[in-house]
Coordinates of N, CA, C and O and ligand atoms in Angstrom, one line a residue:
X1 N -1.8 31.8 19.0 CA -1.4 31.3 17.7 C -1.2 29.8 17.7 O -0.4 29.3 18.5
X2 N -1.9 29.0 16.9 CA -1.7 27.6 17.0 C -0.4 27.1 16.4 O 0.3 27.9 15.6
X3 N 0.0 26.0 16.8 CA 1.2 25.3 16.2 C 0.9 25.1 14.7 O -0.2 24.8 14.4
X4 N 1.9 25.3 13.8 CA 1.6 25.2 12.4 C 0.7 24.0 11.9 O -0.2 24.2 11.1
X5 N 1.0 22.8 12.4 CA 0.2 21.7 12.0 C -1.2 21.7 12.4 O -2.1 21.1 11.8
X6 N -1.5 22.5 13.5 CA -2.9 22.6 14.0 C -3.8 23.4 13.1 O -5.0 23.4 13.2
X7 N -3.1 24.3 12.3 CA -3.9 25.1 11.4 C -4.6 24.3 10.3 O -5.6 24.7 9.8
X8 N -4.0 23.2 9.9 CA -4.6 22.4 8.8 C -5.2 21.1 9.3 O -6.1 20.5 8.7
X9 N -4.9 20.6 10.6 CA -5.5 19.4 11.0 C -6.9 19.6 11.6 O -7.2 20.7 11.9
X10 N -7.6 18.5 11.7 CA -9.0 18.6 12.0 C -9.2 18.9 13.5 O -8.5 18.3 14.3
X11 N -10.1 19.7 13.9 CA -10.4 20.1 15.3 C -11.5 19.1 15.8 O -12.5 18.9 15.1
X12 N -11.4 18.7 17.0 CA -12.5 18.0 17.6 C -12.7 18.5 19.0 O -11.7 18.7 19.8
X13 N -13.9 18.9 19.3 CA -14.2 19.5 20.6 C -14.7 18.4 21.6 O -15.4 17.4 21.2
X14 N -14.3 18.5 22.8 CA -14.7 17.5 23.8 C -14.9 18.2 25.1 O -14.4 19.3 25.4
X15 N -15.7 17.6 26.0 CA -16.0 18.2 27.3 C -15.1 17.5 28.3 O -15.0 16.3 28.4
X16 N -14.3 18.3 29.1 CA -13.4 17.7 30.1 C -14.2 17.3 31.3 O -15.3 17.7 31.5
X17 N -13.6 16.5 32.2 CA -14.3 16.1 33.4 C -14.7 17.2 34.3 O -15.8 17.2 34.9
X18 N -14.0 18.3 34.2 CA -14.4 19.5 35.0 C -15.5 20.3 34.4 O -16.0 21.3 34.9
X19 N -15.9 19.9 33.2 CA -17.1 20.6 32.5 C -16.7 21.6 31.5 O -17.5 22.1 30.8
X20 N -15.4 21.8 31.3 CA -14.9 22.8 30.4 C -14.9 22.2 29.0 O -14.6 21.1 28.8
X21 N -15.2 23.0 28.0 CA -15.1 22.6 26.6 C -13.6 22.7 26.2 O -13.0 23.8 26.4
X22 N -13.0 21.7 25.6 CA -11.6 21.7 25.2 C -11.6 21.3 23.7 O -12.5 20.6 23.2
X23 N -10.5 21.7 23.1 CA -10.3 21.3 21.7 C -9.1 20.4 21.5 O -8.1 20.6 22.2
X24 N -9.2 19.4 20.7 CA -8.1 18.5 20.5 C -7.9 18.4 18.9 O -8.9 18.6 18.2
X25 N -6.7 18.3 18.5 CA -6.4 18.2 17.0 C -6.2 16.8 16.7 O -5.3 16.1 17.2
X26 N -7.0 16.3 15.7 CA -6.8 14.9 15.4 C -6.1 14.7 14.0 O -6.3 15.6 13.1
X27 N -5.4 13.6 13.9 CA -4.7 13.3 12.6 C -5.7 12.8 11.6 O -6.7 12.1 12.0
X28 N -5.4 13.0 10.4 CA -6.2 12.4 9.3 C -5.9 11.0 9.1 O -4.9 10.5 9.6
X29 N -6.8 10.3 8.5 CA -6.5 8.9 8.2 C -5.4 8.7 7.1 O -5.3 9.6 6.2
X30 N -4.6 7.7 7.3 CA -3.6 7.4 6.2 C -4.3 6.8 5.0 O -5.3 6.2 5.1
X31 N -3.7 7.0 3.9 CA -4.3 6.6 2.6 C -4.3 5.1 2.4 O -3.7 4.3 3.1
X32 N -4.9 4.7 1.3 CA -5.0 3.3 0.9 C -3.8 3.0 0.1 O -3.1 3.8 -0.5
X33 N -3.5 1.7 0.0 CA -2.3 1.2 -0.7 C -2.6 1.0 -2.2 O -3.8 0.6 -2.5
X34 N -1.7 1.4 -3.0 CA -1.9 1.3 -4.5 C -0.9 0.4 -5.2 O 0.2 0.1 -4.7
X35 N -1.3 -0.1 -6.3 CA -0.5 -1.0 -7.1 C 0.7 -0.2 -7.6 O 0.6 0.9 -8.0
X36 N 1.9 -0.9 -7.5 CA 3.2 -0.2 -7.9 C 3.3 0.0 -9.4 O 4.1 0.8 -9.9
X37 N 2.5 -0.7 -10.2 CA 2.6 -0.6 -11.6 C 1.5 0.3 -12.2 O 1.8 1.2 -13.0
X38 N 0.3 0.0 -11.9 CA -0.8 0.8 -12.6 C -1.4 1.8 -11.6 O -2.2 2.7 -12.1
X39 N -1.2 1.7 -10.3 CA -1.8 2.7 -9.4 C -3.1 2.4 -8.9 O -3.7 3.2 -8.2
X40 N -3.7 1.2 -9.3 CA -5.0 0.8 -8.8 C -5.0 0.5 -7.3 O -3.9 0.2 -6.8
X41 N -6.2 0.5 -6.7 CA -6.3 0.2 -5.3 C -5.9 -1.3 -5.0 O -6.3 -2.2 -5.8
X42 N -5.3 -1.6 -3.9 CA -4.9 -2.9 -3.5 C -6.0 -3.4 -2.6 O -6.4 -2.7 -1.6
X43 N -6.4 -4.7 -2.8 CA -7.4 -5.3 -1.9 C -6.7 -6.1 -0.8 O -5.6 -6.6 -1.0
X44 N -7.3 -6.2 0.3 CA -6.8 -7.1 1.4 C -5.7 -6.5 2.2 O -5.0 -7.3 2.9
X45 N -5.4 -5.2 2.0 CA -4.3 -4.6 2.7 C -4.9 -3.6 3.7 O -5.7 -2.8 3.3
X46 N -4.5 -3.6 5.0 CA -5.1 -2.7 5.9 C -4.7 -1.2 5.6 O -3.6 -1.0 5.1
X47 N -5.6 -0.3 5.9 CA -5.3 1.1 5.7 C -5.9 1.9 6.8 O -6.8 1.4 7.5
X48 N -5.4 3.1 7.0 CA -5.8 4.1 8.0 C -5.7 3.5 9.4 O -6.4 3.9 10.3
X49 N -4.8 2.6 9.6 CA -4.5 2.1 11.0 C -3.2 2.6 11.5 O -2.9 2.5 12.7
X50 N -2.4 3.2 10.6 CA -1.1 3.6 11.0 C -0.1 2.5 11.1 O -0.5 1.3 11.0
X51 N 1.2 2.8 11.3 CA 2.2 1.8 11.4 C 2.0 0.9 12.6 O 2.0 -0.3 12.5
X52 N 1.8 1.5 13.7 CA 1.6 0.7 15.0 C 0.4 -0.2 14.9 O 0.4 -1.4 15.3
X53 N -0.7 0.3 14.3 CA -1.9 -0.4 14.2 C -1.8 -1.6 13.3 O -2.3 -2.7 13.5
X54 N -1.0 -1.4 12.2 CA -0.8 -2.5 11.2 C 0.2 -3.5 11.8 O 0.0 -4.7 11.6
X55 N 1.2 -3.1 12.6 CA 2.1 -4.0 13.2 C 1.4 -4.9 14.2 O 1.8 -6.0 14.5
X56 N 0.3 -4.4 14.8 CA -0.4 -5.1 15.9 C -1.2 -6.3 15.3 O -1.5 -7.2 16.0
X57 N -1.4 -6.2 14.0 CA -2.1 -7.3 13.3 C -1.2 -8.5 13.1 O 0.0 -8.4 13.1
X58 N -1.8 -9.7 12.9 CA -1.0 -10.9 12.6 C -0.5 -10.7 11.1 O -1.0 -9.9 10.3
X59 N 0.5 -11.5 10.8 CA 1.2 -11.4 9.5 C 0.2 -11.6 8.4 O 0.2 -11.0 7.3
X60 N -0.7 -12.6 8.5 CA -1.7 -12.9 7.5 C -2.7 -11.8 7.3 O -3.4 -11.8 6.3
X61 N -2.9 -11.0 8.3 CA -3.9 -9.9 8.2 C -3.3 -8.7 7.5 O -4.0 -7.8 7.1
X62 N -2.0 -8.7 7.4 CA -1.3 -7.5 6.8 C -1.4 -7.5 5.3 O -1.4 -6.4 4.7
X63 N -1.3 -8.6 4.7 CA -1.4 -8.7 3.2 C -1.8 -10.1 2.8 O -1.6 -11.0 3.6
X64 N -2.4 -10.3 1.6 CA -2.7 -11.6 1.1 C -1.5 -12.4 0.9 O -0.4 -11.8 0.8
X65 N -1.6 -13.7 0.8 CA -0.4 -14.5 0.7 C 0.0 -14.8 -0.8 O 1.0 -15.5 -1.0
X66 N -0.7 -14.2 -1.7 CA -0.4 -14.4 -3.1 C 0.9 -13.7 -3.5 O 1.4 -12.9 -2.8
X67 N 1.5 -14.2 -4.7 CA 2.7 -13.6 -5.2 C 2.5 -12.1 -5.5 O 1.4 -11.7 -6.1
X68 N 3.4 -11.2 -5.1 CA 3.3 -9.8 -5.3 C 2.1 -9.1 -4.5 O 1.7 -8.0 -4.8
X69 N 1.5 -9.8 -3.5 CA 0.5 -9.2 -2.8 C 1.0 -8.1 -1.9 O 2.1 -8.2 -1.4
X70 N 0.3 -7.0 -1.9 CA 0.7 -5.8 -1.2 C 1.6 -4.9 -2.1 O 2.0 -3.8 -1.7
X71 N 1.9 -5.4 -3.3 CA 2.8 -4.6 -4.3 C 2.0 -4.3 -5.6 O 1.9 -3.2 -6.0
X72 N 1.5 -5.4 -6.2 CA 0.8 -5.3 -7.5 C -0.6 -5.8 -7.3 O -1.0 -6.6 -6.5
X73 N -1.5 -5.2 -8.2 CA -2.9 -5.7 -8.2 C -3.0 -7.0 -9.0 O -2.0 -7.4 -9.6
X74 N -4.1 -7.6 -9.0 CA -4.3 -8.9 -9.6 C -3.9 -8.9 -11.1 O -3.2 -9.8 -11.6
X75 N -4.4 -7.9 -11.8 CA -4.1 -7.9 -13.3 C -2.6 -7.7 -13.5 O -2.1 -8.4 -14.4
X76 N -2.0 -6.8 -12.8 CA -0.6 -6.6 -13.0 C 0.3 -7.8 -12.6 O 1.3 -8.1 -13.2
X77 N -0.2 -8.5 -11.6 CA 0.5 -9.7 -11.2 C 0.5 -10.8 -12.3 O 1.5 -11.4 -12.6
X78 N -0.7 -10.9 -12.9 CA -0.9 -11.9 -14.0 C 0.0 -11.5 -15.1 O 0.7 -12.4 -15.7
X79 N 0.1 -10.2 -15.4 CA 0.9 -9.8 -16.5 C 2.4 -10.1 -16.3 O 3.1 -10.6 -17.1
X80 N 2.8 -9.8 -15.0 CA 4.2 -10.0 -14.7 C 4.6 -11.5 -14.7 O 5.7 -11.8 -15.2
X81 N 3.7 -12.3 -14.2 CA 4.0 -13.8 -14.2 C 4.0 -14.3 -15.7 O 4.8 -15.1 -16.0
X82 N 3.1 -13.8 -16.5 CA 3.0 -14.2 -17.9 C 4.3 -13.8 -18.6 O 4.9 -14.6 -19.3
X83 N 4.7 -12.6 -18.4 CA 6.0 -12.1 -19.1 C 7.2 -12.9 -18.6 O 8.0 -13.3 -19.4
X84 N 7.2 -13.2 -17.3 CA 8.3 -14.0 -16.7 C 8.3 -15.4 -17.4 O 9.4 -15.9 -17.7
X85 N 7.1 -16.0 -17.6 CA 7.1 -17.3 -18.2 C 7.6 -17.2 -19.7 O 8.3 -18.1 -20.1
X86 N 7.2 -16.2 -20.4 CA 7.6 -16.0 -21.8 C 9.1 -15.9 -21.8 O 9.8 -16.4 -22.7
X87 N 9.7 -15.0 -20.9 CA 11.2 -14.8 -21.0 C 11.9 -16.1 -20.6 O 12.9 -16.5 -21.2
X88 N 11.4 -16.8 -19.6 CA 12.0 -18.0 -19.1 C 12.0 -19.1 -20.2 O 13.0 -19.9 -20.3
X89 N 10.9 -19.2 -20.9 CA 10.8 -20.2 -21.9 C 11.5 -19.8 -23.3 O 11.5 -20.6 -24.2
X90 N 12.1 -18.6 -23.3 CA 12.8 -18.2 -24.5 C 11.9 -17.7 -25.6 O 12.3 -17.5 -26.7
X91 N 10.6 -17.5 -25.3 CA 9.6 -17.0 -26.2 C 9.8 -15.5 -26.5 O 9.4 -15.0 -27.5
X92 N 10.3 -14.8 -25.5 CA 10.5 -13.4 -25.5 C 11.8 -13.0 -25.0 O 12.3 -13.6 -24.0
X93 N 12.5 -12.0 -25.5 CA 13.8 -11.6 -25.0 C 13.6 -10.7 -23.8 O 12.6 -10.0 -23.7
X94 N 14.5 -10.8 -22.8 CA 14.4 -10.0 -21.6 C 14.4 -8.5 -21.9 O 13.8 -7.7 -21.1
X95 N 15.1 -8.1 -23.0 CA 15.1 -6.7 -23.3 C 13.8 -6.2 -23.8 O 13.6 -5.0 -23.9
X96 N 13.0 -7.1 -24.3 CA 11.7 -6.7 -24.9 C 10.6 -6.4 -23.9 O 9.5 -5.9 -24.2
X97 N 10.9 -6.8 -22.6 CA 9.9 -6.5 -21.5 C 9.9 -5.1 -21.2 O 10.9 -4.4 -21.2
X98 N 8.7 -4.6 -21.0 CA 8.5 -3.1 -20.7 C 9.3 -2.8 -19.5 O 9.3 -3.5 -18.5
X99 N 10.0 -1.6 -19.5 CA 11.0 -1.3 -18.5 C 10.4 -1.1 -17.1 O 11.0 -1.5 -16.1
X100 N 9.2 -0.6 -17.0 CA 8.6 -0.4 -15.7 C 8.1 -1.7 -15.1 O 7.9 -1.7 -13.9
X101 N 7.9 -2.7 -15.9 CA 7.5 -4.0 -15.4 C 8.6 -4.9 -15.2 O 8.5 -5.9 -14.5
X102 N 9.8 -4.6 -15.6 CA 11.0 -5.5 -15.6 C 11.4 -5.9 -14.2 O 11.6 -7.1 -14.0
X103 N 11.4 -5.0 -13.2 CA 11.8 -5.5 -11.9 C 10.9 -6.6 -11.4 O 11.3 -7.6 -10.7
X104 N 9.6 -6.5 -11.6 CA 8.6 -7.5 -11.2 C 8.8 -8.8 -12.0 O 8.6 -9.9 -11.4
X105 N 9.1 -8.7 -13.2 CA 9.3 -9.9 -14.1 C 10.5 -10.6 -13.6 O 10.5 -11.9 -13.5
X106 N 11.6 -9.9 -13.3 CA 12.8 -10.6 -12.8 C 12.5 -11.2 -11.4 O 13.0 -12.3 -11.2
X107 N 11.7 -10.6 -10.6 CA 11.4 -11.2 -9.3 C 10.6 -12.4 -9.5 O 10.8 -13.4 -8.8
X108 N 9.6 -12.4 -10.4 CA 8.8 -13.5 -10.7 C 9.6 -14.7 -11.2 O 9.4 -15.8 -10.9
X109 N 10.6 -14.4 -12.1 CA 11.4 -15.4 -12.7 C 12.2 -16.1 -11.6 O 12.5 -17.3 -11.6
X110 N 12.7 -15.3 -10.6 CA 13.5 -15.9 -9.5 C 12.6 -16.8 -8.6 O 13.1 -17.8 -8.0
X111 N 11.3 -16.4 -8.5 CA 10.5 -17.1 -7.5 C 9.7 -18.3 -8.1 O 9.3 -19.2 -7.4
X112 N 9.4 -18.2 -9.4 CA 8.6 -19.2 -10.1 C 9.6 -20.1 -10.9 O 10.5 -19.7 -11.6
X113 N 9.4 -21.4 -10.7 CA 10.2 -22.4 -11.4 C 9.9 -22.4 -12.9 O 8.8 -22.4 -13.3
Ligands
LIG1 ZN1 -1.9 -2.8 -11.2

């Protein structure tokens, strides 16, 4: 009887040095990173390398250097920065910002002059 996780994980057969066929269970690839606001795919972020594989990369290889990179997609970043500028200039009330976008708007306000 296999260990429970072996029932669902992928099997890979290999030939041992002694000539016997053996089976090993391989892990699936980890998923891609998604935008925290809209759920779209994030570009420039490594995936399916695992935690150790990602940590082995240099800092600039882990995520782009743009604001909210690795968190929000380009469109949502633009929206958040726009809203932050509106709130900061008094064009829009902070309460009028969409609730799910608010944490990003507040972060953008703190980081953008
Ligand atoms: Zn998005």
